[in-house]
Structure formats: C-alpha cells, structure tokens
CSV table of C-alpha atoms in Angstrom, one decimal:
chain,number,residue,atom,x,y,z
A,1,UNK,CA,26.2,-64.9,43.9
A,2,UNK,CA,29.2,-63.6,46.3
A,3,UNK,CA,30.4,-60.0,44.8
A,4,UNK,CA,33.5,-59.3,46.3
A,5,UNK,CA,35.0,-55.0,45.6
A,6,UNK,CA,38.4,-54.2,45.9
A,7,UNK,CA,39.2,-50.6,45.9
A,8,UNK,CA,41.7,-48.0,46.3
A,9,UNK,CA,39.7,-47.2,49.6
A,10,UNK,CA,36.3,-46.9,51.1
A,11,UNK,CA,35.1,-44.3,48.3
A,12,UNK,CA,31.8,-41.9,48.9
A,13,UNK,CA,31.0,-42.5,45.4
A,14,UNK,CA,30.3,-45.9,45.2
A,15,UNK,CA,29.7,-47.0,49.2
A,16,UNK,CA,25.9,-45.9,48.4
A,17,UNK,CA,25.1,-49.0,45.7
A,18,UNK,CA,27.9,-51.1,47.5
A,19,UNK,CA,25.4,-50.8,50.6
A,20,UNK,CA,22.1,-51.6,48.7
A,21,UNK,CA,23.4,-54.6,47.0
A,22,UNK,CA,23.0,-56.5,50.7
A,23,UNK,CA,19.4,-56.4,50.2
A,24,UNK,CA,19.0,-58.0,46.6
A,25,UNK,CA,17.8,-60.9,47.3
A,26,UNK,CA,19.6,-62.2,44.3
A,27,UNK,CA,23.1,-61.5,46.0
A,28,UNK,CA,24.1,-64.2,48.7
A,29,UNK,CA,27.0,-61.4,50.3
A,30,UNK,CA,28.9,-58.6,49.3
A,31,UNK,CA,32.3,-57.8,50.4
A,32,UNK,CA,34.8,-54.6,49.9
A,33,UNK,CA,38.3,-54.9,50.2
A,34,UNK,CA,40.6,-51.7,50.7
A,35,UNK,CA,44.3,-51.5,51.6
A,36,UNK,CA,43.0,-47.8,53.7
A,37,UNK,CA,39.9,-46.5,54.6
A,38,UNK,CA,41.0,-42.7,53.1
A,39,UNK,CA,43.6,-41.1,52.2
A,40,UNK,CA,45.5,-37.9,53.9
A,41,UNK,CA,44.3,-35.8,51.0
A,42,UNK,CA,40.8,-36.8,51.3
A,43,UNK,CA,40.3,-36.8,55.0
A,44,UNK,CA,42.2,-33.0,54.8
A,45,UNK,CA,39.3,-32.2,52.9
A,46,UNK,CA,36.8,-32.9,54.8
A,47,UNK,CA,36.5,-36.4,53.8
A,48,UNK,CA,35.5,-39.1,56.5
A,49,UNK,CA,34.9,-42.6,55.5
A,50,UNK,CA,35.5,-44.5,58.2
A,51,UNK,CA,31.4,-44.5,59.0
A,52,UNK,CA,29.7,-45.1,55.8
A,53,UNK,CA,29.1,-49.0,56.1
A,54,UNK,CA,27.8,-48.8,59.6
A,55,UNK,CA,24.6,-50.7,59.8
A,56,UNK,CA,25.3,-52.5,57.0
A,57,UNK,CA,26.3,-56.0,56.1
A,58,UNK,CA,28.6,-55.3,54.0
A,59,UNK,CA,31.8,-57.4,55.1
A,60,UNK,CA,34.8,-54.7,55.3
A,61,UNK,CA,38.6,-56.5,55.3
A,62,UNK,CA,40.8,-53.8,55.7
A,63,UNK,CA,44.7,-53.8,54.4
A,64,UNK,CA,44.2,-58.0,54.9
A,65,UNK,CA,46.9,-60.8,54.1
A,66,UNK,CA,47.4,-62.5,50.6
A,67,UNK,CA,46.2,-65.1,52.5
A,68,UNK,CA,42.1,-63.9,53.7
A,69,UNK,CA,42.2,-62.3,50.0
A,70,UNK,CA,42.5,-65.7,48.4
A,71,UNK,CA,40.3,-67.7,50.9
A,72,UNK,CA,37.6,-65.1,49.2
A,73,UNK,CA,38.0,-66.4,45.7
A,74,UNK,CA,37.9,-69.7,47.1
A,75,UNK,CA,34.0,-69.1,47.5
A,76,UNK,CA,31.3,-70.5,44.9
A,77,UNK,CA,29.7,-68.2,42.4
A,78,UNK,CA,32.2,-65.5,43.6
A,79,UNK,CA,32.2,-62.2,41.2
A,80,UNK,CA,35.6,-60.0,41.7
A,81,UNK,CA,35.3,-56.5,40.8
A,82,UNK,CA,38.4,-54.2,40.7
A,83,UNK,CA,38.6,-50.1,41.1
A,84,UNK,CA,40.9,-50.6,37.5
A,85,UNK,CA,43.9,-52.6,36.6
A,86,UNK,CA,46.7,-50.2,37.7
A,87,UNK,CA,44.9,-48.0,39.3
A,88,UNK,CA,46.6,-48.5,42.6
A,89,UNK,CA,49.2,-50.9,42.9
A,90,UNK,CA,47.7,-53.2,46.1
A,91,UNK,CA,43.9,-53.6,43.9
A,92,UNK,CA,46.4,-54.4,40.8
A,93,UNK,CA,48.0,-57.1,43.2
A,94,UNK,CA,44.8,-58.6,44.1
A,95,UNK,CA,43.7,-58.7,40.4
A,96,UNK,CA,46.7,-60.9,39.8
A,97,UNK,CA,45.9,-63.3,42.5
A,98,UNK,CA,42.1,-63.8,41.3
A,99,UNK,CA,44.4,-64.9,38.2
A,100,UNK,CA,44.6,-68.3,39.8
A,101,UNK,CA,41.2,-68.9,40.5
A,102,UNK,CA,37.9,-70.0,38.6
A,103,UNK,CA,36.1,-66.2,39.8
A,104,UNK,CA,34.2,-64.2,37.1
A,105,UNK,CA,36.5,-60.9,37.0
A,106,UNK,CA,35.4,-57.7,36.1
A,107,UNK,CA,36.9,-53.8,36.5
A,108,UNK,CA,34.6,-50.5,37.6
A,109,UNK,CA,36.4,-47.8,36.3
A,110,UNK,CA,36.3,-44.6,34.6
A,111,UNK,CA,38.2,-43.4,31.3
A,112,UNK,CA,41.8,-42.7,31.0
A,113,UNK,CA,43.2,-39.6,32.7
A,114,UNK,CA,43.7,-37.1,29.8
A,115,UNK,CA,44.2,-33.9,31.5
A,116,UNK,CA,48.3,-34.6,30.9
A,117,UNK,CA,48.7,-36.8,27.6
A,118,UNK,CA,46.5,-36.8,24.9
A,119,UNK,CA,44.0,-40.3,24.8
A,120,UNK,CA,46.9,-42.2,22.1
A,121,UNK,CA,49.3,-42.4,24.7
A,122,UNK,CA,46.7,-44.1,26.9
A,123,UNK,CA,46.3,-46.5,24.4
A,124,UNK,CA,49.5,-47.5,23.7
A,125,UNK,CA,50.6,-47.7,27.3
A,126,UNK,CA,47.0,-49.9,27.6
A,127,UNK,CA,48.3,-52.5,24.7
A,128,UNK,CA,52.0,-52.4,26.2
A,129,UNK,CA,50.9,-53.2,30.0
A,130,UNK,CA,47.4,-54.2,30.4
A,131,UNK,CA,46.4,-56.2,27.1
A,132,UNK,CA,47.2,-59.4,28.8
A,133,UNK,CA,44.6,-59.0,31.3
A,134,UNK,CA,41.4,-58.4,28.6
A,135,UNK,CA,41.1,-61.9,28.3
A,136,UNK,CA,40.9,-62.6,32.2
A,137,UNK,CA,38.5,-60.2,32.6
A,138,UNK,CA,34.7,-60.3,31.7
A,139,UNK,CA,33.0,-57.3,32.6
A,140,UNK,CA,33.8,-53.6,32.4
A,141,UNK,CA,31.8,-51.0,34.1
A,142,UNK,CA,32.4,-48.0,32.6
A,143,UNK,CA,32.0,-44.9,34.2
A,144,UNK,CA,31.3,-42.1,31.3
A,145,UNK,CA,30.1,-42.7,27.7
A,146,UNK,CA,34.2,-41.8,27.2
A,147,UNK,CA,35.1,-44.7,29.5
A,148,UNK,CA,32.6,-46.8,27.1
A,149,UNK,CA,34.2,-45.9,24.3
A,150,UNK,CA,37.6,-46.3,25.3
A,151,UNK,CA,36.9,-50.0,26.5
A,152,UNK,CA,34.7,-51.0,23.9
A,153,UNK,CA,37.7,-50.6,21.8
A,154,UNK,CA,39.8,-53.2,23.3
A,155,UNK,CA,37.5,-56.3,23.4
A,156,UNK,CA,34.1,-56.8,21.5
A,157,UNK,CA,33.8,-60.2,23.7
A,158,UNK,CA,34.1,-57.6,26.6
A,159,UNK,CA,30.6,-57.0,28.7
A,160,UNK,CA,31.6,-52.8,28.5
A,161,UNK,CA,28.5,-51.3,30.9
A,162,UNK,CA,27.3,-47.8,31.2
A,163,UNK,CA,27.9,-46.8,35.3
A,164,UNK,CA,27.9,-44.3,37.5
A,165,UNK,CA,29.4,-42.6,40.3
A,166,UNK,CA,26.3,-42.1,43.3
A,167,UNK,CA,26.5,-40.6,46.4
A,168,UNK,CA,24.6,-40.9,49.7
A,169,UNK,CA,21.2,-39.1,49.5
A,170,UNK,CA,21.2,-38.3,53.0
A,171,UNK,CA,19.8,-34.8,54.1
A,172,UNK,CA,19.4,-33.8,51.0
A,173,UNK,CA,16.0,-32.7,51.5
A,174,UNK,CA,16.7,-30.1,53.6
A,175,UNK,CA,15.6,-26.9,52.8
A,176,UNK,CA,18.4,-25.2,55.0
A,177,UNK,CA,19.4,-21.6,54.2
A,178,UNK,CA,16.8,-21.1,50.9
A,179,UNK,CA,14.4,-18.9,52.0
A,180,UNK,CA,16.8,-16.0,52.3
A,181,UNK,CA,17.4,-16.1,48.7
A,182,UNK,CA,14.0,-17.0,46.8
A,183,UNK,CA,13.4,-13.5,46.0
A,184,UNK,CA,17.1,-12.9,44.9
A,185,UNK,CA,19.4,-12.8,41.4
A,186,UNK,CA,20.6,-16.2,40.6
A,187,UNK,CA,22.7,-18.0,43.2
A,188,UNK,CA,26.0,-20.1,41.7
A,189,UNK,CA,28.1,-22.4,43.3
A,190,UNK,CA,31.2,-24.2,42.8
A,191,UNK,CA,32.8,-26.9,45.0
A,192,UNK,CA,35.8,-28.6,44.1
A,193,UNK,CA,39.9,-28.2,44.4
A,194,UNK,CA,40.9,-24.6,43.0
A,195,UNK,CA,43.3,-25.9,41.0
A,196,UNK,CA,44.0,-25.6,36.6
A,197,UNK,CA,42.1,-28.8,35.7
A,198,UNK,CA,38.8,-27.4,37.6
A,199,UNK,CA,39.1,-24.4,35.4
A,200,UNK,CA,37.3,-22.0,37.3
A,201,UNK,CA,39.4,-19.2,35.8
A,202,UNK,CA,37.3,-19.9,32.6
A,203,UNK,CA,33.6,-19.6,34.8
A,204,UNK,CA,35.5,-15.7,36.1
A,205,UNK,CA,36.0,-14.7,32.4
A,206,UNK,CA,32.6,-15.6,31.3
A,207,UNK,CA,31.6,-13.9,34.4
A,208,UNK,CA,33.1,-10.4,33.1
A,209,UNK,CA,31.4,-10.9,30.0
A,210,UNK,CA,28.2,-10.8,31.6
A,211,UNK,CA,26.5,-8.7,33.5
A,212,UNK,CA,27.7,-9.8,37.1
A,213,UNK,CA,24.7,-7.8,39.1
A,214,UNK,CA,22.5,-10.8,38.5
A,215,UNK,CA,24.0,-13.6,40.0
A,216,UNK,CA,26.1,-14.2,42.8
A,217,UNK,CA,29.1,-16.5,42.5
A,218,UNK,CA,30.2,-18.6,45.2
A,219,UNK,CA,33.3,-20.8,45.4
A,220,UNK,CA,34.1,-23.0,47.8
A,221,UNK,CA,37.0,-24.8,47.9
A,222,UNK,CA,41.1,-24.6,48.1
A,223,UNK,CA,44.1,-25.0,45.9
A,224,UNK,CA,47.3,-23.4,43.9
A,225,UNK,CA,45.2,-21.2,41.8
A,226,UNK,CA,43.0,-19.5,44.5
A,227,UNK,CA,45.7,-16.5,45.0
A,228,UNK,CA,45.7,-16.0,41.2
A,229,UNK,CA,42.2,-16.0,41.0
A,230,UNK,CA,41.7,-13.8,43.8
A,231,UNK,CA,44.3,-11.3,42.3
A,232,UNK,CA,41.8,-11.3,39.4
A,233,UNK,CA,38.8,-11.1,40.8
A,234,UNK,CA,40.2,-8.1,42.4
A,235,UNK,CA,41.6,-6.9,39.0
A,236,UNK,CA,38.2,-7.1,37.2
A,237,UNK,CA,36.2,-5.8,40.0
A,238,UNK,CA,34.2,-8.5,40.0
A,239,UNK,CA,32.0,-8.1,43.1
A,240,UNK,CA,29.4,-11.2,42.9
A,241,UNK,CA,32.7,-13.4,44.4
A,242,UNK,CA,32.6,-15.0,47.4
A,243,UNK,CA,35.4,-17.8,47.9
A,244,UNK,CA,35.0,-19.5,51.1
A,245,UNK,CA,38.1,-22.2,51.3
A,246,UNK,CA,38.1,-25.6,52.4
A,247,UNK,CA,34.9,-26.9,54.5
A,248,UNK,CA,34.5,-29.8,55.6
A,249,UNK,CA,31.9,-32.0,53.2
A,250,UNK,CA,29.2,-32.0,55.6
A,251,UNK,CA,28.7,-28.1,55.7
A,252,UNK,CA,29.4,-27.9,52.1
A,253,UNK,CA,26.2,-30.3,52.0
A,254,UNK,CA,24.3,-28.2,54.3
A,255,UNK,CA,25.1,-25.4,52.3
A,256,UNK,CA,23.9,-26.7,48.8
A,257,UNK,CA,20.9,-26.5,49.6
A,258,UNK,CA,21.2,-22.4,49.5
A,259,UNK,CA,21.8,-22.5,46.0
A,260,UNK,CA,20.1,-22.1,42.5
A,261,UNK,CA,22.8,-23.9,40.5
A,262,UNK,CA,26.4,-25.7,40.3
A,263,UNK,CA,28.8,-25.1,37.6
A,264,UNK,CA,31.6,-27.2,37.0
A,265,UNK,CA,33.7,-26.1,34.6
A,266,UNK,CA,36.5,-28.6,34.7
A,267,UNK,CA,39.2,-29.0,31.3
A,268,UNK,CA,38.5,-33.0,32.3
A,269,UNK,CA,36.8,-35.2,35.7
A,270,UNK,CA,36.5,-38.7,34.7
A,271,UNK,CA,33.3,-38.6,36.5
A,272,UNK,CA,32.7,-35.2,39.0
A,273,UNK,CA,30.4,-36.5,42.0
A,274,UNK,CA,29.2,-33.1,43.1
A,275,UNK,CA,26.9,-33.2,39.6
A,276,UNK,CA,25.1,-36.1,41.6
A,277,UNK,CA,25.3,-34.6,45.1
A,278,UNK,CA,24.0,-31.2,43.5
A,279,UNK,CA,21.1,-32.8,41.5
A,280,UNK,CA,19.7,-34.8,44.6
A,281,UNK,CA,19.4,-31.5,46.3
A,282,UNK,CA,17.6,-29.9,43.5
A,283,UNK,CA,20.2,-28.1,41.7
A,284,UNK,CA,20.6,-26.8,38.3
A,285,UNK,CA,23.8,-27.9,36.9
A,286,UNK,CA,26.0,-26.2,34.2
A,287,UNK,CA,28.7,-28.5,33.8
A,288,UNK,CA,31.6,-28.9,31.0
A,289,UNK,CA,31.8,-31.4,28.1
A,290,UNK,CA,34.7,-32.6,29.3
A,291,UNK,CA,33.2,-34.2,32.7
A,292,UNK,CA,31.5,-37.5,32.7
A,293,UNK,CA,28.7,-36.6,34.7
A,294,UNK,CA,27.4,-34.8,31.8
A,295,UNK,CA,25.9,-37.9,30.8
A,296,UNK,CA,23.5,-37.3,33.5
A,297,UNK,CA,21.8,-34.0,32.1
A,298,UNK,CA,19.7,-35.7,29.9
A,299,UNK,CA,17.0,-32.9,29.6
A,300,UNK,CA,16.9,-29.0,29.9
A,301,UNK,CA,15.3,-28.8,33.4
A,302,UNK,CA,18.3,-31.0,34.9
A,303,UNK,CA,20.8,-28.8,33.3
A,304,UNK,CA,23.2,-27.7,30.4
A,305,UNK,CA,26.3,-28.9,29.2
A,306,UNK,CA,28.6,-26.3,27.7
A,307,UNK,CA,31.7,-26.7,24.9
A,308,UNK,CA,33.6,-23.1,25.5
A,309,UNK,CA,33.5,-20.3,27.0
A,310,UNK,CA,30.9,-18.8,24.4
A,311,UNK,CA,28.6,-21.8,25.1
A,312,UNK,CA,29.0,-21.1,29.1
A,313,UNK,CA,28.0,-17.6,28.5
A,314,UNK,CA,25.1,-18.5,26.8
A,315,UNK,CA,24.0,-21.2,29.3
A,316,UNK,CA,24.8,-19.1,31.9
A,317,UNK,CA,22.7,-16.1,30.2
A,318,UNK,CA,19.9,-18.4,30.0
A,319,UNK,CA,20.0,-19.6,33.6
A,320,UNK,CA,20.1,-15.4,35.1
A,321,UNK,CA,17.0,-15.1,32.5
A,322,UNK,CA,15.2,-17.9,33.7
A,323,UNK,CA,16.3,-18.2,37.3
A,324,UNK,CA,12.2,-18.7,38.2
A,325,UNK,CA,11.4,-21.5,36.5
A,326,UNK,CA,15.2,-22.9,37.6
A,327,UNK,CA,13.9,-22.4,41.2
A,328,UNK,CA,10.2,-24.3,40.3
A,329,UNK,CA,12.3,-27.0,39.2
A,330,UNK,CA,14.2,-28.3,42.4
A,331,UNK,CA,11.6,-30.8,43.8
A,332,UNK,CA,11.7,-32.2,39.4
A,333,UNK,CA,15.3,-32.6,39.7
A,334,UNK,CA,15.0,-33.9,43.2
A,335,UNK,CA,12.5,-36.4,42.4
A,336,UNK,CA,14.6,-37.2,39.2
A,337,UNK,CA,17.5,-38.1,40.8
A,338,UNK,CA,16.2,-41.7,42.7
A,339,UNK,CA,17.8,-42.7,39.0
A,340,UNK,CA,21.0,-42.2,40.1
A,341,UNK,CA,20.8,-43.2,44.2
A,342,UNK,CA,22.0,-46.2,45.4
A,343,UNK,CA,19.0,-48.4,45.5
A,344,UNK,CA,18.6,-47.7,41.3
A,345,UNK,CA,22.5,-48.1,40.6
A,346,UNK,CA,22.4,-51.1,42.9
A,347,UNK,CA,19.6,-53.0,40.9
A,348,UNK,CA,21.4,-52.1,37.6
A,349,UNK,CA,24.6,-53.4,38.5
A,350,UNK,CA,23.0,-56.7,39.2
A,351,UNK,CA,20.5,-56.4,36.2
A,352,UNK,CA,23.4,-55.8,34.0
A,353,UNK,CA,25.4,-58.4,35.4
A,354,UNK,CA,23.1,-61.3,34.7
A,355,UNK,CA,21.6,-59.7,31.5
A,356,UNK,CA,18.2,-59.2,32.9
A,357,UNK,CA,16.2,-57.6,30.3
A,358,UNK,CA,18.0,-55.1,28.5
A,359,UNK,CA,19.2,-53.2,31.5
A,360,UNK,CA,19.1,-49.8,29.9
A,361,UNK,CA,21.5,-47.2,32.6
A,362,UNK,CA,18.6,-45.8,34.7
A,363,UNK,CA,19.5,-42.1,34.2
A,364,UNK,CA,18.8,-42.4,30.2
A,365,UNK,CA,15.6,-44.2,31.0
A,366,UNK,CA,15.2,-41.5,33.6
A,367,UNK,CA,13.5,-43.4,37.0
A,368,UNK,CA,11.4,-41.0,39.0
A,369,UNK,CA,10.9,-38.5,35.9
A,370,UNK,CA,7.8,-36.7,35.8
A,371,UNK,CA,5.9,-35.1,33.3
C-alpha cells in the first residue's frame, strides 16, 4: 500500500509515526503533502520543522500543483489521509480532488473546537457543510475518546479509530538539570501559550489554596494573560512563581527534564502534545478533563486527571504528599511511554487500517508497562 498525508504543515505531532511507517514492510511508500512547512506563529515559538524528515524516506511535496497532487492518486492501492475536511482550506481542496479518483480516503483529526460554541453548533454546521463527504470517506482517526464520539455519531459504516498525537522521543533520556532538585519540595511545570483557554489562572487559585512552600511553580510560556497573571501573583504573594516567557522548544525540552510534574490545566486542547512530551521524559502529569490527552493517564503512577478546581487541589495535595514515590516513578513512566512513540503509533495505524487482529490503541493496552 501507498499512504499518501496531506496536512496543514509538517506538524511535530504526527512527523514521529509518519517517519516509522517507511519501515513496515507492509507499506510500499509514504508520502506527506503540506501547502508550508510551519507557520509564523509556530516558528515564533520556537517551532522548527523544516528538519524533522531528514534521513527519512518519506517523500515531502511541498505547496505542489493540482497537477503532481493528482498524479499521486493515480498510484495503485493508494490510501489518502487528510488533517480534517475544512481544516485548512488547501488539505480541503485536495480532499475534493481525491473525489475523482478510485483512492481509499480517510481524515486524522481531532474533535470539534468547543472552547467558543457549544458541541450543537458543531454539529449542525457538520450536517450543513460536510455531510456530503461521509460517504467518500472510509476511515476516521480520531484523536480523543471526544473525537470518537463525535464521529461515531455521523456514520456507523464509518471505520472511527482511537489515535494519538506522538512526539519525537529524542533526548528524552537526559537526566539534565535533576540532581539539584531530588532532595527538594515538588517541582511543577507548565508549558503552553498564556492565554484564557490554557487556564492557568485556575492552577494560581488552587495554588493559594494550598500551602505554596511545598512546591515550586514554574511557567513557561507567553501570551495576553501573562500581565494579569503576574499582577496576581503579585497580589497573592504567591512566591513559588517563576514565569520564564517564550523559549524556544528545544530548551524547553532540555528543561523538562528538571521537573517532578506537568499540569495542564486547559478549559479545552483537542489533543495537548506536551502530556506526551512530558511522559517520555518521566513526568507526572496532572492534566484537565477537558484535554484529550487525558486519555493517556490510564493508571495512577502516570498521572491524574482533574474536573474543578477542588479536584486539582486534591490531585495537587496528593502529588506535594507523595512527591517520593512521584520521583521513583520517572524511569515507570519512561519505560511506559514506548506505547505512545512513533514506532507503536506507526504499527497501530497500519494494524488498524487492515483490521489486523483487534488492534486495541496501544496506550489502553499499555506497551512497555511494568509491573
């Protein structure tokens, strides 16, 4: 089989299976179309894609004509996967030229973005616009048990498959700036855009509530709220703050490896990547019920999801009173996360796709657990 990726743009968070799938031996070539390698906003924050599929086979065409994008669906045993239907407007172009050809279709994407309208307005927009395409297209990979259920709804002939977001495990063994803080209270960190959707006003208020001597709070990352939540930090005289602005990603990497734990707090992530980057690096995680990686804490020592503020007290009570056994715990959640690397993920997808066995997601079967 040809599998042939057309995407908003050469994206972190899926490069890392995309990459693996050249060496199943079941797959006769893999290509990934983008209309840009990354956007402004991406590169501004540290982003930089324009290296990931170096040494790879993977065939990259890059903003190409109507023309090469046709010539690919012109290959036998071609599957077409697309980063959603309307997702971005060239990928929704392309999707409508596979119309005219005899290629197996499918979309990788996550659930509707329901930060601004509430989930019926997705669906009616989704019957109004995009119902003609359900029966063009065979499989959905769904990213987030809400992106299941959302797509399940539309199509029981559908093939609607659990998926992740994975990132590149690279480095993430490195045991760079942890001594210092083995012997110290519970070290927190946050990485993401300051902004209302990440909520980290909510992880400061839970922070008052608690006693703030025994963890230390670290927040890395830029955007409209960071004044306001500076003014309050300042308000509350809460000293276990540290914000530490943009970075670029690689010393944000460098730097996880410092920690005890991540929170992410967010009021919705379709996915949230840095629960993936954070958990190959041996991280606790502490992550909302609104983010989709919260599918991936499927057992206490990985992490805890939390529903409101009282629940994030709590979990983050729990992690200050057993910050020990949180620390024992990094090579577990280390070793624990091959389930979600690029090598697992890029088996699934191709398990899934030709209904080998039962093709259960790896992270619920848990590959590399140990007792």
């Amino acid at each position: 089989m040809n599998l042939v990726f057309f995407q908003n743009c050469v994206s972190p968070h899926q490069v890392p299976y995309i990459k693996e799938l050249c060496r199943d031996k079941r797959v006769d070539g893999v290509c990934l179309v983008v209309p840009r390698v990354d956007y402004r906003q991406r590169a501004s924050m540290g982003w930089n894609s324009s290296h990931l599929l170096d040494g790879t086979s993977v065939r990259l065409l890059l903003n190409p004509s109507d023309d090469d994008v046709e010539r690919l669906f012109l290959v036998k045993d071609t599957y077409a996967f697309f980063s959603g239907i309307r997702a971005d407007k060239d990928v929704f172009r392309w999707l409508k030229l596979s119309l005219k050809f005899d290629v197996k279709r499918g979309i990788i994407t996550e659930a509707p973005y329901i930060y601004r309208f509430p989930l019926f307005i997705h669906y009616m927009r989704f019957f109004l616009r995009d119902y003609i395409f359900v029966r063009k297209i065979q499989y959905v990979y769904a990213i987030g048990s809400l992106a299941v259920d959302y797509y399940c709804y539309w199509n029981e002939k559908w093939k609607v498959i659990p998926f992740a977001y994975c990132t590149d495990a690279k480095d993430c063994e490195s045991q760079n700036g942890r001594e210092d803080f083995l012997a110290r209270k519970l070290r927190l960190l946050f990485v993401g855009s300051i902004d209302k959707r990440k909520n980290v006003l909510l992880m400061l208020k839970a922070l008052v509530s608690l006693h703030e001597g025994d963890l230390d709070f670290h927040i890395i990352g830029d955007g409209p709220e960071r004044k306001r939540l500076e003014a309050y930090v300042q308000k509350k005289h809460v000293d276990s703050v540290v914000f530490h602005g943009r970075m670029d990603m690689s010393q944000v990497h460098a730097m996880m490896s410092g920690f005890d734990a991540l929170v992410l707090p967010s009021r919705y992530d379709g996915w949230g990547a840095v629960v993936n980057e954070a958990l190959q690096r041996g991280l606790y995680v502490i992550c909302s019920d609104k983010c989709g990686a919260k599918d991936l804490l499927v057992n206490e020592r990985l992490g805890r999801v939390f529903h409101s503020r009282k629940s994030l007290e709590a979990c983050l009570s729990e992690a200050v009173n057993n910050v020990s056994a949180i620390r024992k715990g990094r090579d577990y959640r280390r070793s624990w996360a091959e389930c979600i690397s690029g090598r697992t993920l890029a088996k699934y997808f191709v398990d899934s796709l030709l209904a080998v066995g039962d093709a259960v997601p790896p992270w619920k079967v848990g590959v590399g657990d140990i007792k």
